[in-house]
Coordinates of C-alpha atoms in Angstrom, one line a residue:
M1 CA 74.4 62.5 123.9
V2 CA 75.0 64.9 121.0
S3 CA 73.0 64.0 117.9
Q4 CA 74.6 64.2 114.5
S5 CA 72.8 65.4 111.4
S6 CA 72.6 63.3 108.3
S7 CA 73.0 66.4 106.1
V8 CA 76.1 66.5 103.9
G9 CA 78.9 68.7 105.3
H10 CA 77.0 69.6 108.5
T11 CA 78.8 72.2 110.6
I12 CA 78.3 73.0 114.2
M13 CA 75.8 75.8 114.8
G14 CA 77.2 78.9 116.3
K15 CA 80.7 78.6 114.8
T16 CA 81.1 79.1 111.1
A17 CA 83.3 76.5 109.5
D18 CA 84.5 76.5 105.9
L19 CA 81.7 75.6 103.5
T20 CA 82.2 72.6 101.3
V21 CA 81.6 72.8 97.5
V22 CA 78.4 70.8 98.0
Q23 CA 77.1 73.2 100.7
K24 CA 77.9 76.3 98.5
T25 CA 76.1 74.8 95.6
T26 CA 73.1 74.0 97.7
I27 CA 73.0 77.5 99.1
D28 CA 73.3 79.0 95.6
T29 CA 70.5 76.8 94.3
L30 CA 68.1 77.4 97.2
H31 CA 68.9 81.2 97.1
K32 CA 67.9 81.3 93.4
E33 CA 64.6 79.7 94.4
S34 CA 64.0 82.6 96.8
K35 CA 64.1 80.4 99.9
T36 CA 64.6 82.0 103.3
Q37 CA 68.1 81.9 104.9
K38 CA 66.6 79.7 107.6
V39 CA 65.4 77.1 105.1
I40 CA 68.7 77.3 103.2
A41 CA 70.7 76.8 106.3
K42 CA 68.7 73.7 107.2
G43 CA 69.0 72.3 103.6
A44 CA 72.7 73.0 103.4
G45 CA 73.4 71.7 107.0
C46 CA 75.2 74.9 108.1
S47 CA 74.6 77.9 110.3
Q48 CA 72.4 80.8 109.1
S49 CA 75.2 83.2 109.5
S50 CA 77.3 81.1 107.1
V51 CA 74.5 81.3 104.5
S52 CA 74.3 85.1 104.9
K53 CA 78.1 85.6 104.5
H54 CA 78.3 83.3 101.5
I55 CA 75.4 85.1 99.8
N56 CA 76.9 88.5 100.5
R57 CA 80.3 87.5 99.2
E58 CA 78.7 86.2 96.0
A59 CA 76.7 89.4 95.6
K60 CA 79.9 91.5 95.9
G61 CA 81.8 89.2 93.4
R62 CA 84.2 87.9 96.1
T63 CA 84.9 84.3 96.9
R64 CA 87.3 85.1 99.8
W65 CA 88.1 88.0 102.0
G66 CA 91.9 87.8 102.0
R67 CA 94.3 89.9 104.0
K68 CA 93.9 93.7 103.9
K69 CA 96.4 95.4 101.6
C70 CA 99.2 97.3 103.4
T71 CA 99.1 100.2 100.8
S72 CA 96.2 102.5 100.1
N73 CA 94.8 103.6 96.7
R74 CA 96.6 106.8 97.2
D75 CA 99.9 105.0 97.8
N76 CA 99.3 103.0 94.6
R77 CA 98.6 106.1 92.6
T78 CA 101.8 107.7 93.8
L79 CA 103.7 104.6 92.7
E80 CA 102.1 104.6 89.3
R81 CA 103.0 108.3 88.9
I82 CA 106.6 107.6 89.8
V83 CA 106.9 104.8 87.2
K84 CA 105.2 106.9 84.4
Q85 CA 107.3 110.0 85.1
N86 CA 110.4 108.1 84.1
P87 CA 109.9 104.5 82.8
F88 CA 113.7 104.0 82.6
K89 CA 114.2 104.1 86.4
N90 CA 115.5 100.9 87.9
V91 CA 113.7 99.1 90.7
G92 CA 115.9 100.5 93.4
E93 CA 115.3 104.1 92.3
I94 CA 111.5 103.5 92.1
H95 CA 111.4 102.0 95.6
K96 CA 113.6 104.8 97.1
E97 CA 111.3 107.5 95.6
W98 CA 108.1 105.6 96.8
T99 CA 109.5 105.4 100.3
A100 CA 110.5 109.1 100.2
A101 CA 106.8 109.8 99.4
G102 CA 105.9 108.4 102.9
V103 CA 104.9 104.9 101.9
S104 CA 106.2 102.1 104.1
A105 CA 106.2 98.8 102.1
S106 CA 108.6 96.1 101.2
R107 CA 110.2 95.6 97.8
T108 CA 108.1 92.5 97.2
T109 CA 104.9 94.6 97.7
R110 CA 106.3 97.3 95.4
H111 CA 107.0 94.7 92.7
R112 CA 103.5 93.2 93.1
R113 CA 101.8 96.6 92.9
V114 CA 103.7 97.5 89.7
Q115 CA 102.7 94.2 88.2
D116 CA 99.1 94.7 89.2
M117 CA 99.2 98.0 87.3
G118 CA 100.1 96.2 84.1
F119 CA 103.8 97.2 84.0
S120 CA 106.5 94.7 82.9
C121 CA 110.2 95.2 82.7
R122 CA 111.4 94.6 79.1
I123 CA 114.3 95.5 76.8
P124 CA 113.3 98.8 75.2
C125 CA 112.9 99.1 71.4
V126 CA 115.5 101.3 69.8
K127 CA 114.5 103.9 67.2
P128 CA 116.4 106.8 65.6
F129 CA 115.7 110.2 67.2
L130 CA 113.4 112.3 65.1
N131 CA 113.5 116.1 65.3
K132 CA 110.4 118.3 64.6
R133 CA 111.3 118.8 60.9
Q134 CA 111.8 115.1 60.3
R135 CA 108.5 114.2 62.0
Q136 CA 106.7 116.8 59.7
K137 CA 108.3 115.2 56.6
R138 CA 107.4 111.7 57.7
L139 CA 103.8 112.8 58.3
A140 CA 103.6 114.5 54.9
S141 CA 105.1 111.5 53.2
A142 CA 102.7 109.1 55.0
K143 CA 99.7 111.2 54.1
D144 CA 100.7 111.1 50.4
K145 CA 100.7 107.3 50.6
K146 CA 97.8 106.8 52.9
D147 CA 95.6 105.4 50.1
W148 CA 98.3 103.0 48.7
T149 CA 97.1 99.4 48.8
A150 CA 99.3 96.3 49.4
A151 CA 99.1 95.7 45.6
E152 CA 100.7 99.1 45.0
W153 CA 103.4 98.6 47.6
S154 CA 104.2 95.3 45.9
K155 CA 105.6 97.4 43.0
V156 CA 108.3 98.8 45.3
M157 CA 111.7 97.2 45.6
F158 CA 113.0 98.0 49.1
S159 CA 116.8 98.1 49.8
N160 CA 119.2 98.9 52.6
E161 CA 122.6 98.0 54.1
S162 CA 123.1 96.2 57.4
K163 CA 126.2 95.4 59.5
F164 CA 127.0 91.9 60.8
C165 CA 129.6 91.3 63.4
I166 CA 131.5 88.2 64.7
S167 CA 130.5 89.0 68.3
F168 CA 128.3 87.3 70.8
G169 CA 128.5 90.0 73.5
N170 CA 126.3 89.6 76.6
Q171 CA 123.1 88.8 74.8
G172 CA 122.0 85.5 73.3
P173 CA 121.2 82.0 74.5
R174 CA 122.0 80.7 77.9
V175 CA 124.0 77.5 78.4
W176 CA 123.1 74.2 80.2
R177 CA 126.2 73.0 82.1
K178 CA 127.1 71.0 85.2
R179 CA 129.1 72.0 88.2
G180 CA 132.8 72.5 87.2
E181 CA 132.1 73.1 83.5
A182 CA 132.1 76.9 83.6
Q183 CA 135.5 77.0 81.7
N184 CA 134.7 74.0 79.5
P185 CA 135.3 75.2 75.9
R186 CA 131.9 73.9 74.8
C187 CA 130.2 76.0 77.5
V188 CA 132.1 79.3 76.9
R189 CA 130.8 82.0 74.5
S190 CA 133.5 83.7 72.5
S191 CA 134.0 87.4 72.6
V192 CA 136.5 89.7 71.0
K193 CA 137.5 93.3 71.7
F194 CA 137.4 94.4 68.1
P195 CA 135.1 92.0 66.3
Q196 CA 135.4 91.4 62.6
S197 CA 132.4 92.7 60.7
V198 CA 130.9 92.8 57.2
M199 CA 128.6 95.3 55.6
V200 CA 125.9 93.8 53.4
W201 CA 123.5 95.4 50.8
G202 CA 120.3 93.6 50.0
A203 CA 116.9 94.2 48.3
M204 CA 113.5 92.6 48.5
S205 CA 110.0 92.8 47.1
S206 CA 106.7 91.0 47.7
A207 CA 108.1 88.3 45.3
G208 CA 111.1 87.5 47.4
V209 CA 114.7 88.7 48.0
G210 CA 117.5 89.6 45.5
P211 CA 121.2 88.7 45.7
L212 CA 123.4 90.0 48.5
C213 CA 126.3 92.4 48.0
F214 CA 129.2 92.4 50.5
L215 CA 130.7 95.8 50.6
R216 CA 134.5 96.0 50.9
S217 CA 134.9 99.7 51.5
K218 CA 133.0 102.8 52.6
V219 CA 130.1 103.4 50.4
N220 CA 130.4 106.5 48.3
A221 CA 128.5 107.4 45.1
A222 CA 131.0 105.5 42.9
V223 CA 130.8 102.3 45.0
Y224 CA 127.0 102.6 45.2
K225 CA 126.6 102.9 41.4
E226 CA 128.6 99.6 41.1
V227 CA 126.1 98.0 43.5
L228 CA 123.2 99.2 41.5
E229 CA 124.7 98.0 38.2
H230 CA 125.8 94.5 39.3
F231 CA 123.2 93.7 42.1
M232 CA 120.2 95.9 41.9
L233 CA 119.5 95.5 38.2
P234 CA 119.8 91.7 38.3
A235 CA 117.5 91.7 41.4
A236 CA 115.0 93.8 39.5
D237 CA 115.1 91.3 36.5
E238 CA 114.6 88.4 38.9
L239 CA 111.8 89.9 41.0
Y240 CA 109.9 91.9 38.4
G241 CA 110.9 90.7 34.9
D242 CA 109.6 93.2 32.4
A243 CA 107.1 94.8 34.8
D244 CA 107.6 98.4 36.1
F245 CA 108.8 98.9 39.6
I246 CA 109.8 101.7 42.0
F247 CA 113.1 101.6 43.8
Q248 CA 113.3 102.5 47.5
Q249 CA 116.4 103.7 49.3
D250 CA 117.1 105.8 52.3
L251 CA 118.8 109.3 52.3
A252 CA 122.4 108.2 52.9
P253 CA 124.9 110.6 51.3
A254 CA 125.8 108.0 48.6
H255 CA 122.1 107.4 47.8
S256 CA 121.2 111.1 47.5
A257 CA 124.3 112.2 45.6
K258 CA 123.9 114.0 42.3
A259 CA 125.8 111.3 40.4
T260 CA 123.4 108.6 41.8
S261 CA 120.3 110.6 40.8
T262 CA 121.7 111.0 37.3
W263 CA 122.3 107.2 37.1
F264 CA 118.6 106.5 38.0
K265 CA 117.4 109.0 35.4
D266 CA 119.7 107.5 32.7
H267 CA 118.2 104.1 33.5
G268 CA 114.6 105.3 33.7
I269 CA 114.1 103.9 37.2
P270 CA 111.8 105.9 39.4
V271 CA 112.9 106.3 43.1
L272 CA 110.4 106.4 45.9
D273 CA 110.3 109.6 47.9
W274 CA 111.5 108.5 51.3
P275 CA 111.6 110.4 54.7
A276 CA 114.8 110.6 56.7
N277 CA 115.4 108.4 59.8
S278 CA 112.6 105.9 58.9
P279 CA 114.0 102.4 59.2
D280 CA 110.7 101.4 61.0
L281 CA 108.9 101.9 57.6
N282 CA 111.3 99.7 55.7
P283 CA 110.3 96.0 55.7
I284 CA 113.8 94.9 54.7
E285 CA 114.8 95.9 58.3
N286 CA 112.6 93.1 59.5
L287 CA 114.4 90.7 57.1
W288 CA 117.8 91.7 58.5
G289 CA 116.3 91.0 62.0
I290 CA 115.1 87.6 61.0
V291 CA 118.5 86.7 59.5
K292 CA 120.4 87.8 62.7
R293 CA 118.0 85.9 65.0
K294 CA 118.5 82.8 62.9
M295 CA 122.3 83.3 63.2
Q296 CA 122.4 83.6 67.0
Y297 CA 123.6 80.1 67.4
A298 CA 126.2 80.2 64.6
R299 CA 129.8 80.6 65.5
P300 CA 131.8 81.8 62.5
N301 CA 135.5 82.1 63.1
N302 CA 136.3 84.7 60.4
S303 CA 134.7 87.1 58.0
E304 CA 134.5 84.5 55.2
E305 CA 132.6 82.0 57.4
L306 CA 130.4 84.9 58.5
K307 CA 129.6 85.8 54.9
A308 CA 128.8 82.1 54.1
T309 CA 126.5 82.0 57.1
I310 CA 124.7 85.2 56.0
R311 CA 124.3 83.9 52.5
A312 CA 122.9 80.6 53.6
T313 CA 120.5 82.2 56.1
W314 CA 119.4 84.9 53.5
A315 CA 118.5 82.1 51.1
L316 CA 116.1 80.7 53.6
I317 CA 113.9 83.8 53.4
T318 CA 110.7 82.7 51.6
P319 CA 108.5 84.8 49.2
E320 CA 105.6 84.3 51.7
Q321 CA 107.6 86.1 54.4
C322 CA 108.3 89.0 52.0
H323 CA 104.7 89.1 50.9
R324 CA 103.5 89.4 54.6
L325 CA 105.9 92.2 55.2
I326 CA 104.8 94.2 52.2
D327 CA 101.2 93.7 53.2
S328 CA 102.0 95.5 56.5
M329 CA 102.9 98.7 54.7
P330 CA 99.4 100.3 54.8
R331 CA 99.4 99.6 58.6
R332 CA 102.8 101.2 59.0
I333 CA 101.7 104.3 57.1
A334 CA 98.5 104.5 59.2
A335 CA 100.6 104.3 62.4
V336 CA 102.8 107.2 61.3
I337 CA 99.8 109.3 60.6
Q338 CA 98.1 108.4 63.9
A339 CA 101.4 109.3 65.8
K340 CA 101.6 112.6 63.9
G341 CA 104.9 111.6 62.4

């Protein structure tokens, strides 16, 4: 007759069974007390070999052995090099090149290895191309303003134009629908070949936003002076009152025209020196992005409805949002200097 031990979680000597949580805790406790493996095995009710394996695993920081990987460290380095050489390759091209390097692995393994390296497939950010001269000017401009505080940046009125379209394209929210509802009007997203669009001019400071101006024609120096007279000056009165301010604009032809420069001099308004191709430095670009994201569920049918939606959404921008964006200017300048332009 085979006797049974009264110990908790007893396993048959000779064959190592899976240890219970109680057994593992007992082994760890007795091991810390410097007990011998023989004493620990008796106390935990398991074989001495089980105790040895558990202690070794804990010492190496492993709780389980797992299956051996089918790719070597060298294979993984090859894959990482392939991804880094051209991060815009699609998954098929990456797998084909990895296979051509002599690695035999499935697509699932390739996907897992890429994720283990910390790579994720995302929609890339889009930024204007900067040539060497533009980078140098951006760096010089950033160095000139590297000591500006958020309080100094709050004296700047930022401005820019942005284009809004009546188009839903292939991006945007998905739709919840049942079988057979694919062509249901409430489940269909509208799209047009040549969507109506409007061009909008706006301005902001740390105190909030100014009135919007919807541009009806191409912006030349004459049109831009009308915008400055009827929209920028009222915005300055609203946002700054009698306090001094600096006006920011990009280097669009209408902005840098001689007639425009003369207008600013005649009105005694200083203009901030601004590098070309630098929308990433302009916080109003973030406001345009906020407005467009809030409008992603709107469905205007014509340009007038689009304008009304833009106005309503722009009115929701709070002074707190503007203040946070202005506070980010020292960090943006520091980032330009760190990136050498």
